């Protein structure tokens, strides 16, 4: 394969674990005229790839890299026959995967990136340095880069065995930022300046619709494999998102920037306008192909389910029988059945993961629709808890991926001030950011529903529930619990891990620092959700504040040999001016 023909990839995607098989696919984009390369994995040729998309002289293919899970974990090589090669680590048959978590792989404003003290890829570099020993390169002086205590901890048990640290990479949304579409498409730049009434009725011509489609499909190639990054065959690999995507199978969910900033938190009239609907439709199609790695012609259109004679500002869609839609695809994502969105679910022995779709059905008053809630509850109810038959390995920890934190400081005064200002301005994110939060008054009822669902799961099945989120460009730790119970009832405690961003700068400017101070002041006060539930921000581990303003990534690893049995370790790596600081938290299972 001529590397000049490679437009994107490889991007690894985790498709679940079926018995003794670790199911992984790789997305590769090529020029349409280029010969289709042959890939091999673990020394064997891969099956013929499946074409996902053919557009504008570009072809996107999905290869099957699935491997057997053996008694011990192992490094598995894959690559193009006669071309570049990569590797991933497959966990042992009965082992829970070690995971990295990242979010916000992009930026809204290029000017903000110039404020960074370190390079835009500094956090990716640290993650990859921790993940793969073969990627460690000497400093320009020729001296080796020093390992800190956290990195040294993994040397003997992982890297000295020629293994990589992570089996999975959870990506909590904003894998790509489409906000620049308002500037880079002339018609949309003109739309921004129109009076509101004209914006609502703005027609989407066939020519504009094609420009929007091309923009959404084209930006993935530009962002995920930049032309100026160097080739895969270079002696010194680039330590960036592309390298991480090629070496760690990903589990991706979407958030607003994967559509455009604030999607779902504008007024109902604006959300239903022809232009907004066109943007969402093309963002959904691109997300389906590039982040979910499914063929475009398999994506069903959303069908309105508003009852006859009624109107609503909330998007109501017919549920989709995903099991039937994707029945012919053995590598289909494990999408939750009979829901209109893209929520996916994974059962991995002592660990279960729910990657929730908080965008398809979102409005100012709704985060997820009733069908999605019903199916999530049904799936959770089928998990094997501590009361399961002895032959079933019980689930001890559930990770619920919520792109927006469930536990986060509540800014009531800001809500009051911004509710009426800038609410439908696509270039002003302050109002829609607040309306996005689970803690906003408009979503408090649904947040209570979420806590009720997970509290019942923890009590009935003795499964520890943890929430993992990004979006807010800080590192933080919070808890939610039942205040009507004695402290000995530990099943009611849910932990919130917030980790962002991997690229987007944290709170840096003067006004942002003032906001940070306000955020920390607000975080001191627990939020009484009702007579039973409390959401509380904790002092961030190893820090004297509740919220740490730094770019960061998070490691999530189960210690099944812990005396308490299957303890979950959460380790934040937070960027400093010269290095990274470590912040560890241990979460015991429900006893």
PDB file of N, CA and C in Angstrom, residues 333-413:
ATOM      1  N   UNK A 333     -22.078  -3.175  16.580  1.00  0.00           N
ATOM      2  CA  UNK A 333     -21.940  -2.737  17.965  1.00  0.00           C
ATOM      3  C   UNK A 333     -23.098  -3.291  18.787  1.00  0.00           C
ATOM      4  N   UNK A 334     -22.883  -3.548  20.089  1.00  0.00           N
ATOM      5  CA  UNK A 334     -23.970  -4.022  20.951  1.00  0.00           C
ATOM      6  C   UNK A 334     -24.908  -2.882  21.347  1.00  0.00           C
ATOM      7  N   UNK A 335     -25.636  -2.365  20.350  1.00  0.00           N
ATOM      8  CA  UNK A 335     -26.568  -1.277  20.613  1.00  0.00           C
ATOM      9  C   UNK A 335     -27.763  -1.792  21.408  1.00  0.00           C
ATOM     10  N   UNK A 336     -28.180  -1.018  22.377  1.00  0.00           N
ATOM     11  CA  UNK A 336     -29.356  -1.346  23.167  1.00  0.00           C
ATOM     12  C   UNK A 336     -30.560  -1.419  22.243  1.00  0.00           C
ATOM     13  N   UNK A 337     -31.283  -2.521  22.281  1.00  0.00           N
ATOM     14  CA  UNK A 337     -32.386  -2.726  21.345  1.00  0.00           C
ATOM     15  C   UNK A 337     -33.597  -1.872  21.718  1.00  0.00           C
ATOM     16  N   UNK A 338     -34.423  -1.594  20.701  1.00  0.00           N
ATOM     17  CA  UNK A 338     -35.707  -0.891  20.869  1.00  0.00           C
ATOM     18  C   UNK A 338     -35.549   0.478  21.515  1.00  0.00           C
ATOM     19  N   UNK A 339     -34.544   1.217  21.062  1.00  0.00           N
ATOM     20  CA  UNK A 339     -34.337   2.619  21.442  1.00  0.00           C
ATOM     21  C   UNK A 339     -34.009   3.370  20.163  1.00  0.00           C
ATOM     22  N   UNK A 340     -34.334   4.649  20.056  1.00  0.00           N
ATOM     23  CA  UNK A 340     -34.056   5.373  18.814  1.00  0.00           C
ATOM     24  C   UNK A 340     -32.621   5.860  18.690  1.00  0.00           C
ATOM     25  N   UNK A 341     -31.893   5.904  19.801  1.00  0.00           N
ATOM     26  CA  UNK A 341     -30.546   6.457  19.781  1.00  0.00           C
ATOM     27  C   UNK A 341     -29.464   5.412  19.661  1.00  0.00           C
ATOM     28  N   UNK A 342     -28.246   5.790  20.088  1.00  0.00           N
ATOM     29  CA  UNK A 342     -27.060   4.968  19.909  1.00  0.00           C
ATOM     30  C   UNK A 342     -26.487   4.453  21.229  1.00  0.00           C
ATOM     31  N   UNK A 343     -27.286   4.332  22.275  1.00  0.00           N
ATOM     32  CA  UNK A 343     -26.780   3.793  23.531  1.00  0.00           C
ATOM     33  C   UNK A 343     -26.294   2.356  23.312  1.00  0.00           C
ATOM     34  N   UNK A 344     -25.057   2.078  23.747  1.00  0.00           N
ATOM     35  CA  UNK A 344     -24.493   0.727  23.610  1.00  0.00           C
ATOM     36  C   UNK A 344     -24.155   0.177  24.988  1.00  0.00           C
ATOM     37  N   UNK A 345     -24.166  -1.157  25.108  1.00  0.00           N
ATOM     38  CA  UNK A 345     -24.003  -1.805  26.410  1.00  0.00           C
ATOM     39  C   UNK A 345     -23.030  -2.979  26.286  1.00  0.00           C
ATOM     40  N   UNK A 346     -22.225  -3.178  27.341  1.00  0.00           N
ATOM     41  CA  UNK A 346     -21.154  -4.175  27.299  1.00  0.00           C
ATOM     42  C   UNK A 346     -21.091  -4.906  28.634  1.00  0.00           C
ATOM     43  N   UNK A 347     -21.115  -6.220  28.597  1.00  0.00           N
ATOM     44  CA  UNK A 347     -20.954  -7.046  29.781  1.00  0.00           C
ATOM     45  C   UNK A 347     -19.613  -7.756  29.681  1.00  0.00           C
ATOM     46  N   UNK A 348     -18.700  -7.434  30.596  1.00  0.00           N
ATOM     47  CA  UNK A 348     -17.315  -7.895  30.512  1.00  0.00           C
ATOM     48  C   UNK A 348     -16.902  -8.552  31.824  1.00  0.00           C
ATOM     49  N   UNK A 349     -17.602  -9.625  32.185  1.00  0.00           N
ATOM     50  CA  UNK A 349     -17.289 -10.335  33.417  1.00  0.00           C
ATOM     51  C   UNK A 349     -17.643  -9.507  34.639  1.00  0.00           C
ATOM     52  N   UNK A 350     -16.651  -9.170  35.477  1.00  0.00           N
ATOM     53  CA  UNK A 350     -16.938  -8.398  36.686  1.00  0.00           C
ATOM     54  C   UNK A 350     -17.258  -6.930  36.411  1.00  0.00           C
ATOM     55  N   UNK A 351     -17.183  -6.535  35.156  1.00  0.00           N
ATOM     56  CA  UNK A 351     -17.397  -5.139  34.775  1.00  0.00           C
ATOM     57  C   UNK A 351     -18.476  -5.041  33.704  1.00  0.00           C
ATOM     58  N   UNK A 352     -19.339  -4.045  33.836  1.00  0.00           N
ATOM     59  CA  UNK A 352     -20.309  -3.721  32.789  1.00  0.00           C
ATOM     60  C   UNK A 352     -20.171  -2.246  32.455  1.00  0.00           C
ATOM     61  N   UNK A 353     -20.386  -1.915  31.186  1.00  0.00           N
ATOM     62  CA  UNK A 353     -20.264  -0.530  30.725  1.00  0.00           C
ATOM     63  C   UNK A 353     -21.509  -0.169  29.923  1.00  0.00           C
ATOM     64  N   UNK A 354     -22.084   0.985  30.236  1.00  0.00           N
ATOM     65  CA  UNK A 354     -23.174   1.555  29.446  1.00  0.00           C
ATOM     66  C   UNK A 354     -22.675   2.875  28.876  1.00  0.00           C
ATOM     67  N   UNK A 355     -22.634   2.984  27.556  1.00  0.00           N
ATOM     68  CA  UNK A 355     -22.266   4.240  26.886  1.00  0.00           C
ATOM     69  C   UNK A 355     -23.562   4.888  26.413  1.00  0.00           C
ATOM     70  N   UNK A 356     -24.043   5.842  27.169  1.00  0.00           N
ATOM     71  CA  UNK A 356     -25.376   6.397  26.937  1.00  0.00           C
ATOM     72  C   UNK A 356     -25.360   7.460  25.839  1.00  0.00           C
ATOM     73  N   UNK A 357     -26.386   7.443  25.012  1.00  0.00           N
ATOM     74  CA  UNK A 357     -26.589   8.486  24.004  1.00  0.00           C
ATOM     75  C   UNK A 357     -27.443   9.586  24.634  1.00  0.00           C
ATOM     76  N   UNK A 358     -26.800  10.706  24.953  1.00  0.00           N
ATOM     77  CA  UNK A 358     -27.511  11.830  25.569  1.00  0.00           C
ATOM     78  C   UNK A 358     -27.786  12.941  24.564  1.00  0.00           C
ATOM     79  N   UNK A 359     -27.705  12.655  23.257  1.00  0.00           N
ATOM     80  CA  UNK A 359     -27.879  13.701  22.243  1.00  0.00           C
ATOM     81  C   UNK A 359     -29.060  13.462  21.312  1.00  0.00           C
ATOM     82  N   UNK A 360     -29.310  12.217  20.899  1.00  0.00           N
ATOM     83  CA  UNK A 360     -30.357  11.964  19.910  1.00  0.00           C
ATOM     84  C   UNK A 360     -31.707  12.475  20.371  1.00  0.00           C
ATOM     85  N   UNK A 361     -32.050  12.282  21.631  1.00  0.00           N
ATOM     86  CA  UNK A 361     -33.377  12.651  22.142  1.00  0.00           C
ATOM     87  C   UNK A 361     -33.351  13.882  23.036  1.00  0.00           C
ATOM     88  N   UNK A 362     -32.225  14.584  23.069  1.00  0.00           N
ATOM     89  CA  UNK A 362     -32.083  15.688  24.012  1.00  0.00           C
ATOM     90  C   UNK A 362     -32.864  16.919  23.579  1.00  0.00           C
ATOM     91  N   UNK A 363     -33.441  17.571  24.584  1.00  0.00           N
ATOM     92  CA  UNK A 363     -34.032  18.897  24.417  1.00  0.00           C
ATOM     93  C   UNK A 363     -33.758  19.654  25.704  1.00  0.00           C
ATOM     94  N   UNK A 364     -34.298  20.846  25.821  1.00  0.00           N
ATOM     95  CA  UNK A 364     -34.106  21.599  27.060  1.00  0.00           C
ATOM     96  C   UNK A 364     -34.734  20.900  28.263  1.00  0.00           C
ATOM     97  N   UNK A 365     -35.725  20.066  28.010  1.00  0.00           N
ATOM     98  CA  UNK A 365     -36.441  19.424  29.108  1.00  0.00           C
ATOM     99  C   UNK A 365     -36.199  17.924  29.193  1.00  0.00           C
ATOM    100  N   UNK A 366     -35.431  17.357  28.277  1.00  0.00           N
ATOM    101  CA  UNK A 366     -35.276  15.903  28.212  1.00  0.00           C
ATOM    102  C   UNK A 366     -33.838  15.545  27.872  1.00  0.00           C
ATOM    103  N   UNK A 367     -33.304  14.523  28.554  1.00  0.00           N
ATOM    104  CA  UNK A 367     -31.974  14.014  28.241  1.00  0.00           C
ATOM    105  C   UNK A 367     -32.089  12.726  27.430  1.00  0.00           C
ATOM    106  N   UNK A 368     -32.901  11.789  27.920  1.00  0.00           N
ATOM    107  CA  UNK A 368     -33.175  10.550  27.195  1.00  0.00           C
ATOM    108  C   UNK A 368     -34.676  10.282  27.226  1.00  0.00           C
ATOM    109  N   UNK A 369     -35.178   9.654  26.179  1.00  0.00           N
ATOM    110  CA  UNK A 369     -36.605   9.375  26.072  1.00  0.00           C
ATOM    111  C   UNK A 369     -37.030   8.152  26.871  1.00  0.00           C
ATOM    112  N   UNK A 370     -38.335   7.936  26.961  1.00  0.00           N
ATOM    113  CA  UNK A 370     -38.879   6.860  27.787  1.00  0.00           C
ATOM    114  C   UNK A 370     -38.470   5.472  27.285  1.00  0.00           C
ATOM    115  N   UNK A 371     -38.402   5.274  25.970  1.00  0.00           N
ATOM    116  CA  UNK A 371     -37.992   3.964  25.448  1.00  0.00           C
ATOM    117  C   UNK A 371     -36.557   3.632  25.857  1.00  0.00           C
ATOM    118  N   UNK A 372     -35.690   4.621  25.794  1.00  0.00           N
ATOM    119  CA  UNK A 372     -34.295   4.401  26.175  1.00  0.00           C
ATOM    120  C   UNK A 372     -34.183   4.068  27.648  1.00  0.00           C
ATOM    121  N   UNK A 373     -34.883   4.810  28.485  1.00  0.00           N
ATOM    122  CA  UNK A 373     -34.865   4.527  29.917  1.00  0.00           C
ATOM    123  C   UNK A 373     -35.377   3.121  30.201  1.00  0.00           C
ATOM    124  N   UNK A 374     -36.466   2.732  29.538  1.00  0.00           N
ATOM    125  CA  UNK A 374     -37.035   1.406  29.776  1.00  0.00           C
ATOM    126  C   UNK A 374     -36.049   0.305  29.420  1.00  0.00           C
ATOM    127  N   UNK A 375     -35.385   0.453  28.277  1.00  0.00           N
ATOM    128  CA  UNK A 375     -34.456  -0.592  27.838  1.00  0.00           C
ATOM    129  C   UNK A 375     -33.185  -0.629  28.677  1.00  0.00           C
ATOM    130  N   UNK A 376     -32.717   0.519  29.141  1.00  0.00           N
ATOM    131  CA  UNK A 376     -31.564   0.534  30.051  1.00  0.00           C
ATOM    132  C   UNK A 376     -31.900  -0.228  31.326  1.00  0.00           C
ATOM    133  N   UNK A 377     -33.077   0.041  31.898  1.00  0.00           N
ATOM    134  CA  UNK A 377     -33.488  -0.645  33.124  1.00  0.00           C
ATOM    135  C   UNK A 377     -33.594  -2.158  32.894  1.00  0.00           C
ATOM    136  N   UNK A 378     -34.143  -2.549  31.754  1.00  0.00           N
ATOM    137  CA  UNK A 378     -34.296  -3.975  31.468  1.00  0.00           C
ATOM    138  C   UNK A 378     -32.930  -4.638  31.329  1.00  0.00           C
ATOM    139  N   UNK A 379     -31.995  -3.991  30.650  1.00  0.00           N
ATOM    140  CA  UNK A 379     -30.666  -4.569  30.471  1.00  0.00           C
ATOM    141  C   UNK A 379     -29.941  -4.678  31.814  1.00  0.00           C
ATOM    142  N   UNK A 380     -30.029  -3.631  32.630  1.00  0.00           N
ATOM    143  CA  UNK A 380     -29.395  -3.671  33.943  1.00  0.00           C
ATOM    144  C   UNK A 380     -29.995  -4.791  34.797  1.00  0.00           C
ATOM    145  N   UNK A 381     -31.314  -4.982  34.677  1.00  0.00           N
ATOM    146  CA  UNK A 381     -31.977  -6.013  35.449  1.00  0.00           C
ATOM    147  C   UNK A 381     -31.520  -7.415  35.108  1.00  0.00           C
ATOM    148  N   UNK A 382     -30.961  -7.591  33.916  1.00  0.00           N
ATOM    149  CA  UNK A 382     -30.494  -8.913  33.482  1.00  0.00           C
ATOM    150  C   UNK A 382     -29.030  -9.165  33.824  1.00  0.00           C
ATOM    151  N   UNK A 383     -28.322  -8.163  34.374  1.00  0.00           N
ATOM    152  CA  UNK A 383     -26.920  -8.371  34.736  1.00  0.00           C
ATOM    153  C   UNK A 383     -26.811  -9.396  35.863  1.00  0.00           C
ATOM    154  N   UNK A 384     -25.801 -10.255  35.820  1.00  0.00           N
ATOM    155  CA  UNK A 384     -25.610 -11.231  36.907  1.00  0.00           C
ATOM    156  C   UNK A 384     -25.031 -10.559  38.151  1.00  0.00           C
ATOM    157  N   UNK A 385     -25.813 -10.425  39.197  1.00  0.00           N
ATOM    158  CA  UNK A 385     -25.353  -9.822  40.442  1.00  0.00           C
ATOM    159  C   UNK A 385     -24.780 -10.864  41.383  1.00  0.00           C
ATOM    160  N   UNK A 386     -24.574 -10.461  42.625  1.00  0.00           N
ATOM    161  CA  UNK A 386     -23.983 -11.369  43.610  1.00  0.00           C
ATOM    162  C   UNK A 386     -24.888 -12.547  43.928  1.00  0.00           C
ATOM    163  N   UNK A 387     -26.198 -12.405  43.603  1.00  0.00           N
ATOM    164  CA  UNK A 387     -27.142 -13.475  43.877  1.00  0.00           C
ATOM    165  C   UNK A 387     -27.299 -14.437  42.691  1.00  0.00           C
ATOM    166  N   UNK A 388     -26.440 -14.301  41.684  1.00  0.00           N
ATOM    167  CA  UNK A 388     -26.532 -15.149  40.497  1.00  0.00           C
ATOM    168  C   UNK A 388     -26.040 -16.559  40.806  1.00  0.00           C
ATOM    169  N   UNK A 389     -26.417 -17.542  39.963  1.00  0.00           N
ATOM    170  CA  UNK A 389     -25.911 -18.903  40.154  1.00  0.00           C
ATOM    171  C   UNK A 389     -24.389 -18.939  40.161  1.00  0.00           C
ATOM    172  N   UNK A 390     -23.844 -19.910  40.868  1.00  0.00           N
ATOM    173  CA  UNK A 390     -22.386 -19.981  41.057  1.00  0.00           C
ATOM    174  C   UNK A 390     -21.638 -20.041  39.737  1.00  0.00           C
ATOM    175  N   UNK A 391     -22.242 -20.630  38.691  1.00  0.00           N
ATOM    176  CA  UNK A 391     -21.551 -20.765  37.414  1.00  0.00           C
ATOM    177  C   UNK A 391     -21.430 -19.426  36.679  1.00  0.00           C
ATOM    178  N   UNK A 392     -22.206 -18.425  37.077  1.00  0.00           N
ATOM    179  CA  UNK A 392     -22.145 -17.109  36.444  1.00  0.00           C
ATOM    180  C   UNK A 392     -21.224 -16.205  37.242  1.00  0.00           C
ATOM    181  N   UNK A 393     -20.236 -15.622  36.570  1.00  0.00           N
ATOM    182  CA  UNK A 393     -19.339 -14.700  37.247  1.00  0.00           C
ATOM    183  C   UNK A 393     -20.087 -13.400  37.480  1.00  0.00           C
ATOM    184  N   UNK A 394     -20.262 -12.971  38.726  1.00  0.00           N
ATOM    185  CA  UNK A 394     -21.096 -11.796  38.978  1.00  0.00           C
ATOM    186  C   UNK A 394     -20.444 -10.503  38.493  1.00  0.00           C
ATOM    187  N   UNK A 395     -21.277  -9.562  38.131  1.00  0.00           N
ATOM    188  CA  UNK A 395     -20.813  -8.212  37.813  1.00  0.00           C
ATOM    189  C   UNK A 395     -20.620  -7.465  39.127  1.00  0.00           C
ATOM    190  N   UNK A 396     -19.455  -6.877  39.312  1.00  0.00           N
ATOM    191  CA  UNK A 396     -19.173  -6.159  40.566  1.00  0.00           C
ATOM    192  C   UNK A 396     -19.182  -4.653  40.391  1.00  0.00           C
ATOM    193  N   UNK A 397     -18.864  -4.178  39.189  1.00  0.00           N
ATOM    194  CA  UNK A 397     -18.808  -2.733  38.945  1.00  0.00           C
ATOM    195  C   UNK A 397     -19.536  -2.404  37.642  1.00  0.00           C
ATOM    196  N   UNK A 398     -20.327  -1.343  37.678  1.00  0.00           N
ATOM    197  CA  UNK A 398     -20.955  -0.791  36.477  1.00  0.00           C
ATOM    198  C   UNK A 398     -20.393   0.599  36.235  1.00  0.00           C
ATOM    199  N   UNK A 399     -19.904   0.836  35.023  1.00  0.00           N
ATOM    200  CA  UNK A 399     -19.498   2.176  34.605  1.00  0.00           C
ATOM    201  C   UNK A 399     -20.576   2.732  33.692  1.00  0.00           C
ATOM    202  N   UNK A 400     -21.184   3.830  34.090  1.00  0.00           N
ATOM    203  CA  UNK A 400     -22.171   4.509  33.253  1.00  0.00           C
ATOM    204  C   UNK A 400     -21.498   5.725  32.649  1.00  0.00           C
ATOM    205  N   UNK A 401     -21.301   5.678  31.318  1.00  0.00           N
ATOM    206  CA  UNK A 401     -20.667   6.789  30.623  1.00  0.00           C
ATOM    207  C   UNK A 401     -21.727   7.836  30.284  1.00  0.00           C
ATOM    208  N   UNK A 402     -21.650   8.950  30.980  1.00  0.00           N
ATOM    209  CA  UNK A 402     -22.534  10.088  30.723  1.00  0.00           C
ATOM    210  C   UNK A 402     -21.661  11.217  30.219  1.00  0.00           C
ATOM    211  N   UNK A 403     -21.876  11.640  28.981  1.00  0.00           N
ATOM    212  CA  UNK A 403     -20.978  12.645  28.399  1.00  0.00           C
ATOM    213  C   UNK A 403     -20.899  13.902  29.269  1.00  0.00           C
ATOM    214  N   UNK A 404     -22.011  14.257  29.918  1.00  0.00           N
ATOM    215  CA  UNK A 404     -22.061  15.416  30.818  1.00  0.00           C
ATOM    216  C   UNK A 404     -22.122  14.897  32.251  1.00  0.00           C
ATOM    217  N   UNK A 405     -21.328  15.455  33.189  1.00  0.00           N
ATOM    218  CA  UNK A 405     -21.319  14.920  34.558  1.00  0.00           C
ATOM    219  C   UNK A 405     -22.696  14.958  35.222  1.00  0.00           C
ATOM    220  N   UNK A 406     -22.988  13.890  35.955  1.00  0.00           N
ATOM    221  CA  UNK A 406     -24.228  13.834  36.734  1.00  0.00           C
ATOM    222  C   UNK A 406     -24.058  14.605  38.037  1.00  0.00           C
ATOM    223  N   UNK A 407     -22.865  14.523  38.619  1.00  0.00           N
ATOM    224  CA  UNK A 407     -22.540  15.256  39.846  1.00  0.00           C
ATOM    225  C   UNK A 407     -21.545  16.344  39.482  1.00  0.00           C
ATOM    226  N   UNK A 408     -21.971  17.586  39.609  1.00  0.00           N
ATOM    227  CA  UNK A 408     -21.147  18.736  39.239  1.00  0.00           C
ATOM    228  C   UNK A 408     -21.687  19.948  39.989  1.00  0.00           C
ATOM    229  N   UNK A 409     -20.820  20.943  40.283  1.00  0.00           N
ATOM    230  CA  UNK A 409     -21.327  22.115  40.997  1.00  0.00           C
ATOM    231  C   UNK A 409     -22.526  22.748  40.283  1.00  0.00           C
ATOM    232  N   UNK A 410     -23.526  23.112  41.067  1.00  0.00           N
ATOM    233  CA  UNK A 410     -24.725  23.746  40.513  1.00  0.00           C
ATOM    234  C   UNK A 410     -24.573  25.253  40.605  1.00  0.00           C
ATOM    235  N   UNK A 411     -24.760  25.939  39.481  1.00  0.00           N
ATOM    236  CA  UNK A 411     -24.568  27.383  39.405  1.00  0.00           C
ATOM    237  C   UNK A 411     -25.927  28.065  39.205  1.00  0.00           C
ATOM    238  N   UNK A 412     -26.694  28.125  40.283  1.00  0.00           N
ATOM    239  CA  UNK A 412     -28.070  28.626  40.193  1.00  0.00           C
ATOM    240  C   UNK A 412     -28.116  30.075  39.718  1.00  0.00           C
ATOM    241  N   UNK A 413     -27.206  30.912  40.215  1.00  0.00           N
ATOM    242  CA  UNK A 413     -27.224  32.318  39.825  1.00  0.00           C
ATOM    243  C   UNK A 413     -26.919  32.472  38.339  1.00  0.00           C
TER     244      UNK A 413
END
